[in-house]
């Protein structure tokens, strides 16, 4: 069965610090990978996605993630965080299929990011 | 604006009761998925509906059932509620055309007492 592990439960950073959130998945086949963010009081929003091609994907708000197939990893990065990045971040994966992407996403438990100004 | 609307936002029920949650997908989307998010956990897939049929199901008991209407809106029904059913229930919509990521609603917070 597929599973997703997010290494950090709670990360605390000062503004302008660099961010890297770890995500590893277990699945033997081809996968689609996603990072979602949930700001306080808001719905889950897509930060970025990887389907195929360049393993370095760029998302909204200056976030990027790198897919390393050999390590089954899809870590999220941002060079300089802002107070407004305070949120919960979820890594998710689903198996590539002939059907639409987004089917039966498997989520990690999430990482809470707190950024102090 | 989430695009995906869910109702109600909060609900309190007693053990053994039944509950119905509702979801309207984002305009242009035809597929609805439901997720359960317990406190401190990531969302867990319950099931997905497309063309008014359940297409995929996660590891949830038969007490969890759903429906999709011709206008693509959906309902999640949970019978014989247990304390452990207390969670945030998320609806997500997407389009069957191409690689459409999920768009989530704000969720319904269900508390079972």
PDB file of C-alpha atoms in Angstrom:
ATOM      1  CA  UNK A   1       0.000   0.000   0.000  1.00  0.00           C
ATOM      2  CA  UNK A   2       1.085   3.526  -0.668  1.00  0.00           C
ATOM      3  CA  UNK A   3       2.163   5.687   2.244  1.00  0.00           C
ATOM      4  CA  UNK A   4       3.647   9.135   2.737  1.00  0.00           C
ATOM      5  CA  UNK A   5       5.999  10.187   5.518  1.00  0.00           C
ATOM      6  CA  UNK A   6       6.647  13.775   6.493  1.00  0.00           C
ATOM      7  CA  UNK A   7       9.687  13.948   8.715  1.00  0.00           C
ATOM      8  CA  UNK A   8       8.960  17.098  10.644  1.00  0.00           C
ATOM      9  CA  UNK A   9       5.828  17.542  12.697  1.00  0.00           C
ATOM     10  CA  UNK A  10       6.475  21.168  13.668  1.00  0.00           C
ATOM     11  CA  UNK A  11       9.072  23.533  12.246  1.00  0.00           C
ATOM     12  CA  UNK A  12       9.773  26.945  13.759  1.00  0.00           C
ATOM     13  CA  UNK A  13      11.714  29.519  11.736  1.00  0.00           C
ATOM     14  CA  UNK A  14      12.481  33.200  11.767  1.00  0.00           C
ATOM     15  CA  UNK A  15      11.602  35.344   8.792  1.00  0.00           C
ATOM     16  CA  UNK A  16      14.151  35.172   5.961  1.00  0.00           C
ATOM     17  CA  UNK A  17      15.349  31.721   7.032  1.00  0.00           C
ATOM     18  CA  UNK A  18      15.439  28.972   4.439  1.00  0.00           C
ATOM     19  CA  UNK A  19      12.927  26.152   4.551  1.00  0.00           C
ATOM     20  CA  UNK A  20      13.095  22.517   3.609  1.00  0.00           C
ATOM     21  CA  UNK A  21      10.308  20.101   4.503  1.00  0.00           C
ATOM     22  CA  UNK A  22      10.954  16.438   3.936  1.00  0.00           C
ATOM     23  CA  UNK A  23       8.559  14.034   2.254  1.00  0.00           C
ATOM     24  CA  UNK A  24       9.118  10.390   1.399  1.00  0.00           C
ATOM     25  CA  UNK A  25       6.646   8.020  -0.160  1.00  0.00           C
ATOM     26  CA  UNK A  26       6.444   4.304  -0.608  1.00  0.00           C
ATOM     27  CA  UNK A  27       5.122   3.009  -3.895  1.00  0.00           C
ATOM     28  CA  UNK A  28       6.823   0.945  -6.527  1.00  0.00           C
ATOM     29  CA  UNK A  29       5.210   2.394  -9.608  1.00  0.00           C
ATOM     30  CA  UNK A  30       4.939   5.756 -11.296  1.00  0.00           C
ATOM     31  CA  UNK A  31       3.447   8.437  -9.093  1.00  0.00           C
ATOM     32  CA  UNK A  32       2.094  11.945  -9.185  1.00  0.00           C
ATOM     33  CA  UNK A  33       3.283  14.132  -6.310  1.00  0.00           C
ATOM     34  CA  UNK A  34       1.719  17.159  -4.664  1.00  0.00           C
ATOM     35  CA  UNK A  35       2.252  19.660  -1.898  1.00  0.00           C
ATOM     36  CA  UNK A  36      -0.813  21.278  -0.390  1.00  0.00           C
ATOM     37  CA  UNK A  37      -0.897  24.132   2.122  1.00  0.00           C
ATOM     38  CA  UNK A  38      -3.566  24.990   4.638  1.00  0.00           C
ATOM     39  CA  UNK A  39      -3.403  28.515   6.050  1.00  0.00           C
ATOM     40  CA  UNK A  40      -5.176  29.104   9.369  1.00  0.00           C
ATOM     41  CA  UNK A  41      -8.911  29.044   8.835  1.00  0.00           C
ATOM     42  CA  UNK A  42      -8.659  28.335   5.132  1.00  0.00           C
ATOM     43  CA  UNK A  43      -9.126  25.369   2.837  1.00  0.00           C
ATOM     44  CA  UNK A  44      -6.374  23.155   1.489  1.00  0.00           C
ATOM     45  CA  UNK A  45      -4.692  24.796  -1.503  1.00  0.00           C
ATOM     46  CA  UNK A  46      -2.381  23.302  -4.070  1.00  0.00           C
ATOM     47  CA  UNK A  47       1.183  24.647  -3.787  1.00  0.00           C
ATOM     48  CA  UNK A  48       2.758  22.640  -6.562  1.00  0.00           C
ATOM     49  CA  UNK A  49       2.560  19.331  -8.394  1.00  0.00           C
ATOM     50  CA  UNK A  50       4.803  16.924 -10.240  1.00  0.00           C
ATOM     51  CA  UNK A  51       3.533  14.617 -12.953  1.00  0.00           C
ATOM     52  CA  UNK A  52       6.562  14.048 -15.157  1.00  0.00           C
ATOM     53  CA  UNK A  53       9.499  15.832 -16.777  1.00  0.00           C
ATOM     54  CA  UNK A  54      11.811  18.227 -14.956  1.00  0.00           C
ATOM     55  CA  UNK A  55      12.114  16.909 -11.397  1.00  0.00           C
ATOM     56  CA  UNK A  56      12.454  20.435 -10.037  1.00  0.00           C
ATOM     57  CA  UNK A  57       9.015  21.993  -9.964  1.00  0.00           C
ATOM     58  CA  UNK A  58       8.111  25.524  -9.034  1.00  0.00           C
ATOM     59  CA  UNK A  59       4.887  26.443  -7.345  1.00  0.00           C
ATOM     60  CA  UNK A  60       3.137  29.482  -6.021  1.00  0.00           C
ATOM     61  CA  UNK A  61       4.582  31.960  -3.537  1.00  0.00           C
ATOM     62  CA  UNK A  62       8.196  31.087  -4.249  1.00  0.00           C
ATOM     63  CA  UNK A  63       7.982  27.436  -3.242  1.00  0.00           C
ATOM     64  CA  UNK A  64       9.696  24.675  -5.155  1.00  0.00           C
ATOM     65  CA  UNK A  65      10.094  20.941  -4.740  1.00  0.00           C
ATOM     66  CA  UNK A  66      12.513  18.387  -6.094  1.00  0.00           C
ATOM     67  CA  UNK A  67      11.517  14.856  -7.025  1.00  0.00           C
ATOM     68  CA  UNK A  68      14.342  12.389  -6.431  1.00  0.00           C
ATOM     69  CA  UNK A  69      13.096   9.068  -7.735  1.00  0.00           C
ATOM     70  CA  UNK A  70      15.967   7.023  -6.312  1.00  0.00           C
ATOM     71  CA  UNK A  71      15.194   8.315  -2.840  1.00  0.00           C
ATOM     72  CA  UNK A  72      11.389   8.250  -3.193  1.00  0.00           C
ATOM     73  CA  UNK A  73      11.467  11.834  -1.992  1.00  0.00           C
ATOM     74  CA  UNK A  74       9.699  15.064  -2.864  1.00  0.00           C
ATOM     75  CA  UNK A  75      11.057  17.729  -0.517  1.00  0.00           C
ATOM     76  CA  UNK A  76       9.588  21.208  -0.395  1.00  0.00           C
ATOM     77  CA  UNK A  77      11.889  24.230  -0.295  1.00  0.00           C
ATOM     78  CA  UNK A  78      11.736  27.986  -0.040  1.00  0.00           C
ATOM     79  CA  UNK A  79      14.868  30.160   0.112  1.00  0.00           C
ATOM     80  CA  UNK A  80      13.429  32.816   2.416  1.00  0.00           C
ATOM     81  CA  UNK A  81      10.238  32.356   4.422  1.00  0.00           C
ATOM     82  CA  UNK A  82       7.825  35.079   5.419  1.00  0.00           C
ATOM     83  CA  UNK A  83       5.502  35.378   8.402  1.00  0.00           C
ATOM     84  CA  UNK A  84       2.613  34.773   5.992  1.00  0.00           C
ATOM     85  CA  UNK A  85       3.977  31.290   5.244  1.00  0.00           C
ATOM     86  CA  UNK A  86       2.805  30.144   8.674  1.00  0.00           C
ATOM     87  CA  UNK A  87       0.540  27.212   7.819  1.00  0.00           C
ATOM     88  CA  UNK A  88       0.245  23.452   7.716  1.00  0.00           C
ATOM     89  CA  UNK A  89       1.887  21.726   4.774  1.00  0.00           C
ATOM     90  CA  UNK A  90       0.838  18.357   3.401  1.00  0.00           C
ATOM     91  CA  UNK A  91       2.675  16.144   0.974  1.00  0.00           C
ATOM     92  CA  UNK A  92       0.473  13.818  -1.094  1.00  0.00           C
ATOM     93  CA  UNK A  93       0.918  11.128  -3.714  1.00  0.00           C
ATOM     94  CA  UNK A  94      -1.234   9.102  -6.046  1.00  0.00           C
ATOM     95  CA  UNK A  95      -0.479   6.378  -8.497  1.00  0.00           C
ATOM     96  CA  UNK A  96      -0.142   7.409 -12.091  1.00  0.00           C
ATOM     97  CA  UNK A  97      -2.924   5.850 -14.121  1.00  0.00           C
ATOM     98  CA  UNK A  98      -4.757   6.347 -17.347  1.00  0.00           C
ATOM     99  CA  UNK A  99      -7.402   8.209 -15.414  1.00  0.00           C
ATOM    100  CA  UNK A 100      -7.224  11.726 -14.113  1.00  0.00           C
ATOM    101  CA  UNK A 101      -4.547  12.718 -11.659  1.00  0.00           C
ATOM    102  CA  UNK A 102      -5.873  13.549  -8.245  1.00  0.00           C
ATOM    103  CA  UNK A 103      -7.630  10.233  -7.724  1.00  0.00           C
ATOM    104  CA  UNK A 104      -7.316   8.800  -4.216  1.00  0.00           C
ATOM    105  CA  UNK A 105      -4.543  11.004  -2.921  1.00  0.00           C
ATOM    106  CA  UNK A 106      -2.565   9.582  -0.037  1.00  0.00           C
ATOM    107  CA  UNK A 107      -1.540  12.340   2.355  1.00  0.00           C
ATOM    108  CA  UNK A 108       1.201  12.606   4.899  1.00  0.00           C
ATOM    109  CA  UNK A 109       0.362  13.698   8.435  1.00  0.00           C
ATOM    110  CA  UNK A 110       1.405  17.255   7.724  1.00  0.00           C
ATOM    111  CA  UNK A 111       4.039  19.661   8.986  1.00  0.00           C
ATOM    112  CA  UNK A 112       3.108  22.772  10.914  1.00  0.00           C
ATOM    113  CA  UNK A 113       5.329  25.698   9.988  1.00  0.00           C
ATOM    114  CA  UNK A 114       5.497  28.643  12.369  1.00  0.00           C
ATOM    115  CA  UNK A 115       7.378  31.719  11.159  1.00  0.00           C
ATOM    116  CA  UNK A 116       8.192  34.458  13.627  1.00  0.00           C
ATOM    117  CA  UNK A 117       8.655  38.038  12.464  1.00  0.00           C
TER     118      UNK A 117
ATOM    119  CA  UNK B   1     -13.332  31.726  -2.441  1.00  0.00           C
ATOM    120  CA  UNK B   2     -12.825  27.969  -2.327  1.00  0.00           C
ATOM    121  CA  UNK B   3     -15.013  27.240  -5.320  1.00  0.00           C
ATOM    122  CA  UNK B   4     -16.034  24.023  -3.577  1.00  0.00           C
ATOM    123  CA  UNK B   5     -18.789  24.661  -1.062  1.00  0.00           C
ATOM    124  CA  UNK B   6     -19.683  22.397   1.816  1.00  0.00           C
ATOM    125  CA  UNK B   7     -22.542  22.467   4.289  1.00  0.00           C
ATOM    126  CA  UNK B   8     -22.969  22.615   7.138  1.00  0.00           C
ATOM    127  CA  UNK B   9     -19.723  24.053   8.502  1.00  0.00           C
ATOM    128  CA  UNK B  10     -20.178  22.509  11.928  1.00  0.00           C
ATOM    129  CA  UNK B  11     -22.336  19.695  13.231  1.00  0.00           C
ATOM    130  CA  UNK B  12     -22.798  18.010  16.590  1.00  0.00           C
ATOM    131  CA  UNK B  13     -24.380  14.564  16.714  1.00  0.00           C
ATOM    132  CA  UNK B  14     -24.888  11.839  19.287  1.00  0.00           C
ATOM    133  CA  UNK B  15     -23.507   8.310  19.036  1.00  0.00           C
ATOM    134  CA  UNK B  16     -25.753   6.066  16.980  1.00  0.00           C
ATOM    135  CA  UNK B  17     -27.268   8.893  14.972  1.00  0.00           C
ATOM    136  CA  UNK B  18     -26.966   9.401  11.249  1.00  0.00           C
ATOM    137  CA  UNK B  19     -25.542  12.433   9.458  1.00  0.00           C
ATOM    138  CA  UNK B  20     -25.583  13.819   5.921  1.00  0.00           C
ATOM    139  CA  UNK B  21     -22.952  16.223   4.648  1.00  0.00           C
ATOM    140  CA  UNK B  22     -23.262  18.104   1.382  1.00  0.00           C
ATOM    141  CA  UNK B  23     -20.867  19.346  -1.255  1.00  0.00           C
ATOM    142  CA  UNK B  24     -21.111  21.434  -4.402  1.00  0.00           C
ATOM    143  CA  UNK B  25     -18.091  21.097  -6.674  1.00  0.00           C
ATOM    144  CA  UNK B  26     -16.184  23.901  -8.310  1.00  0.00           C
ATOM    145  CA  UNK B  27     -17.767  25.099 -11.531  1.00  0.00           C
ATOM    146  CA  UNK B  28     -16.626  22.930 -14.432  1.00  0.00           C
ATOM    147  CA  UNK B  29     -15.711  19.958 -12.237  1.00  0.00           C
ATOM    148  CA  UNK B  30     -17.528  16.644 -12.548  1.00  0.00           C
ATOM    149  CA  UNK B  31     -15.776  14.442  -9.990  1.00  0.00           C
ATOM    150  CA  UNK B  32     -16.177  14.620  -6.226  1.00  0.00           C
ATOM    151  CA  UNK B  33     -14.002  12.952  -3.611  1.00  0.00           C
ATOM    152  CA  UNK B  34     -14.519  12.854   0.138  1.00  0.00           C
ATOM    153  CA  UNK B  35     -11.779  12.798   2.768  1.00  0.00           C
ATOM    154  CA  UNK B  36     -11.776  12.482   6.538  1.00  0.00           C
ATOM    155  CA  UNK B  37      -9.203  14.498   8.474  1.00  0.00           C
ATOM    156  CA  UNK B  38      -8.815  13.567  12.118  1.00  0.00           C
ATOM    157  CA  UNK B  39      -7.088  15.991  14.468  1.00  0.00           C
ATOM    158  CA  UNK B  40      -3.346  16.052  13.849  1.00  0.00           C
ATOM    159  CA  UNK B  41      -3.571  13.809  10.800  1.00  0.00           C
ATOM    160  CA  UNK B  42      -3.573  14.227   7.071  1.00  0.00           C
ATOM    161  CA  UNK B  43      -6.761  13.738   5.071  1.00  0.00           C
ATOM    162  CA  UNK B  44      -7.762  10.105   4.449  1.00  0.00           C
ATOM    163  CA  UNK B  45      -9.586   9.120   1.271  1.00  0.00           C
ATOM    164  CA  UNK B  46     -13.137   7.863   1.791  1.00  0.00           C
ATOM    165  CA  UNK B  47     -14.500   7.538  -1.751  1.00  0.00           C
ATOM    166  CA  UNK B  48     -14.861   9.217  -5.103  1.00  0.00           C
ATOM    167  CA  UNK B  49     -17.923   9.771  -7.286  1.00  0.00           C
ATOM    168  CA  UNK B  50     -18.112  10.320 -11.003  1.00  0.00           C
ATOM    169  CA  UNK B  51     -21.138  10.023 -13.279  1.00  0.00           C
ATOM    170  CA  UNK B  52     -23.269   9.414 -10.195  1.00  0.00           C
ATOM    171  CA  UNK B  53     -21.406   6.223  -9.301  1.00  0.00           C
ATOM    172  CA  UNK B  54     -18.856   5.378  -6.642  1.00  0.00           C
ATOM    173  CA  UNK B  55     -15.645   4.808  -8.588  1.00  0.00           C
ATOM    174  CA  UNK B  56     -13.081   4.271  -5.870  1.00  0.00           C
ATOM    175  CA  UNK B  57     -13.257   3.601  -2.166  1.00  0.00           C
ATOM    176  CA  UNK B  58     -10.771   3.845   0.653  1.00  0.00           C
ATOM    177  CA  UNK B  59     -10.599   1.750   3.796  1.00  0.00           C
ATOM    178  CA  UNK B  60     -13.836   2.900   5.399  1.00  0.00           C
ATOM    179  CA  UNK B  61     -16.735   0.741   6.622  1.00  0.00           C
ATOM    180  CA  UNK B  62     -20.081   0.479   4.884  1.00  0.00           C
ATOM    181  CA  UNK B  63     -21.505   2.936   7.420  1.00  0.00           C
ATOM    182  CA  UNK B  64     -20.001   5.542   5.128  1.00  0.00           C
ATOM    183  CA  UNK B  65     -21.989   5.949   1.940  1.00  0.00           C
ATOM    184  CA  UNK B  66     -22.461   8.623  -0.631  1.00  0.00           C
ATOM    185  CA  UNK B  67     -24.334   9.882  -3.573  1.00  0.00           C
ATOM    186  CA  UNK B  68     -23.720  12.120  -6.542  1.00  0.00           C
ATOM    187  CA  UNK B  69     -26.503  14.015  -8.248  1.00  0.00           C
ATOM    188  CA  UNK B  70     -26.890  14.894 -11.944  1.00  0.00           C
ATOM    189  CA  UNK B  71     -25.631  18.428 -11.216  1.00  0.00           C
ATOM    190  CA  UNK B  72     -22.402  16.837  -9.850  1.00  0.00           C
ATOM    191  CA  UNK B  73     -23.103  17.809  -6.242  1.00  0.00           C
ATOM    192  CA  UNK B  74     -22.598  15.106  -3.677  1.00  0.00           C
ATOM    193  CA  UNK B  75     -23.627  13.890  -0.245  1.00  0.00           C
ATOM    194  CA  UNK B  76     -21.734  11.898   2.331  1.00  0.00           C
ATOM    195  CA  UNK B  77     -23.839   9.842   4.725  1.00  0.00           C
ATOM    196  CA  UNK B  78     -22.569   8.255   7.894  1.00  0.00           C
ATOM    197  CA  UNK B  79     -24.808   5.853   9.827  1.00  0.00           C
ATOM    198  CA  UNK B  80     -24.537   4.613  13.403  1.00  0.00           C
ATOM    199  CA  UNK B  81     -22.101   7.342  14.370  1.00  0.00           C
ATOM    200  CA  UNK B  82     -19.186   6.478  16.645  1.00  0.00           C
ATOM    201  CA  UNK B  83     -17.103   8.820  18.766  1.00  0.00           C
ATOM    202  CA  UNK B  84     -14.210   8.057  16.436  1.00  0.00           C
ATOM    203  CA  UNK B  85     -16.104   9.563  13.507  1.00  0.00           C
ATOM    204  CA  UNK B  86     -15.461  13.020  14.962  1.00  0.00           C
ATOM    205  CA  UNK B  87     -13.305  14.749  12.354  1.00  0.00           C
ATOM    206  CA  UNK B  88     -13.165  17.357   9.631  1.00  0.00           C
ATOM    207  CA  UNK B  89     -14.804  16.011   6.476  1.00  0.00           C
ATOM    208  CA  UNK B  90     -13.394  17.466   3.305  1.00  0.00           C
ATOM    209  CA  UNK B  91     -14.929  17.461  -0.116  1.00  0.00           C
ATOM    210  CA  UNK B  92     -12.679  17.845  -3.130  1.00  0.00           C
ATOM    211  CA  UNK B  93     -13.632  18.266  -6.742  1.00  0.00           C
ATOM    212  CA  UNK B  94     -11.751  17.805  -9.971  1.00  0.00           C
ATOM    213  CA  UNK B  95     -12.300  17.386 -13.666  1.00  0.00           C
ATOM    214  CA  UNK B  96     -12.137  14.044 -15.397  1.00  0.00           C
ATOM    215  CA  UNK B  97     -10.543  15.811 -18.371  1.00  0.00           C
ATOM    216  CA  UNK B  98      -6.772  15.811 -18.229  1.00  0.00           C
ATOM    217  CA  UNK B  99      -4.669  16.013 -15.116  1.00  0.00           C
ATOM    218  CA  UNK B 100      -6.824  18.102 -12.858  1.00  0.00           C
ATOM    219  CA  UNK B 101      -5.596  18.443  -9.279  1.00  0.00           C
ATOM    220  CA  UNK B 102      -8.086  18.384  -6.451  1.00  0.00           C
ATOM    221  CA  UNK B 103      -9.741  21.568  -5.243  1.00  0.00           C
ATOM    222  CA  UNK B 104     -10.849  21.340  -1.626  1.00  0.00           C
ATOM    223  CA  UNK B 105     -13.716  22.894   0.265  1.00  0.00           C
ATOM    224  CA  UNK B 106     -13.436  24.321   3.774  1.00  0.00           C
ATOM    225  CA  UNK B 107     -14.835  21.149   5.277  1.00  0.00           C
ATOM    226  CA  UNK B 108     -17.539  20.181   7.748  1.00  0.00           C
ATOM    227  CA  UNK B 109     -16.443  19.771  11.357  1.00  0.00           C
ATOM    228  CA  UNK B 110     -18.386  16.820  12.806  1.00  0.00           C
ATOM    229  CA  UNK B 111     -18.389  16.250  16.553  1.00  0.00           C
ATOM    230  CA  UNK B 112     -19.919  13.060  17.893  1.00  0.00           C
ATOM    231  CA  UNK B 113     -20.771  13.059  21.602  1.00  0.00           C
TER     232      UNK B 113
END
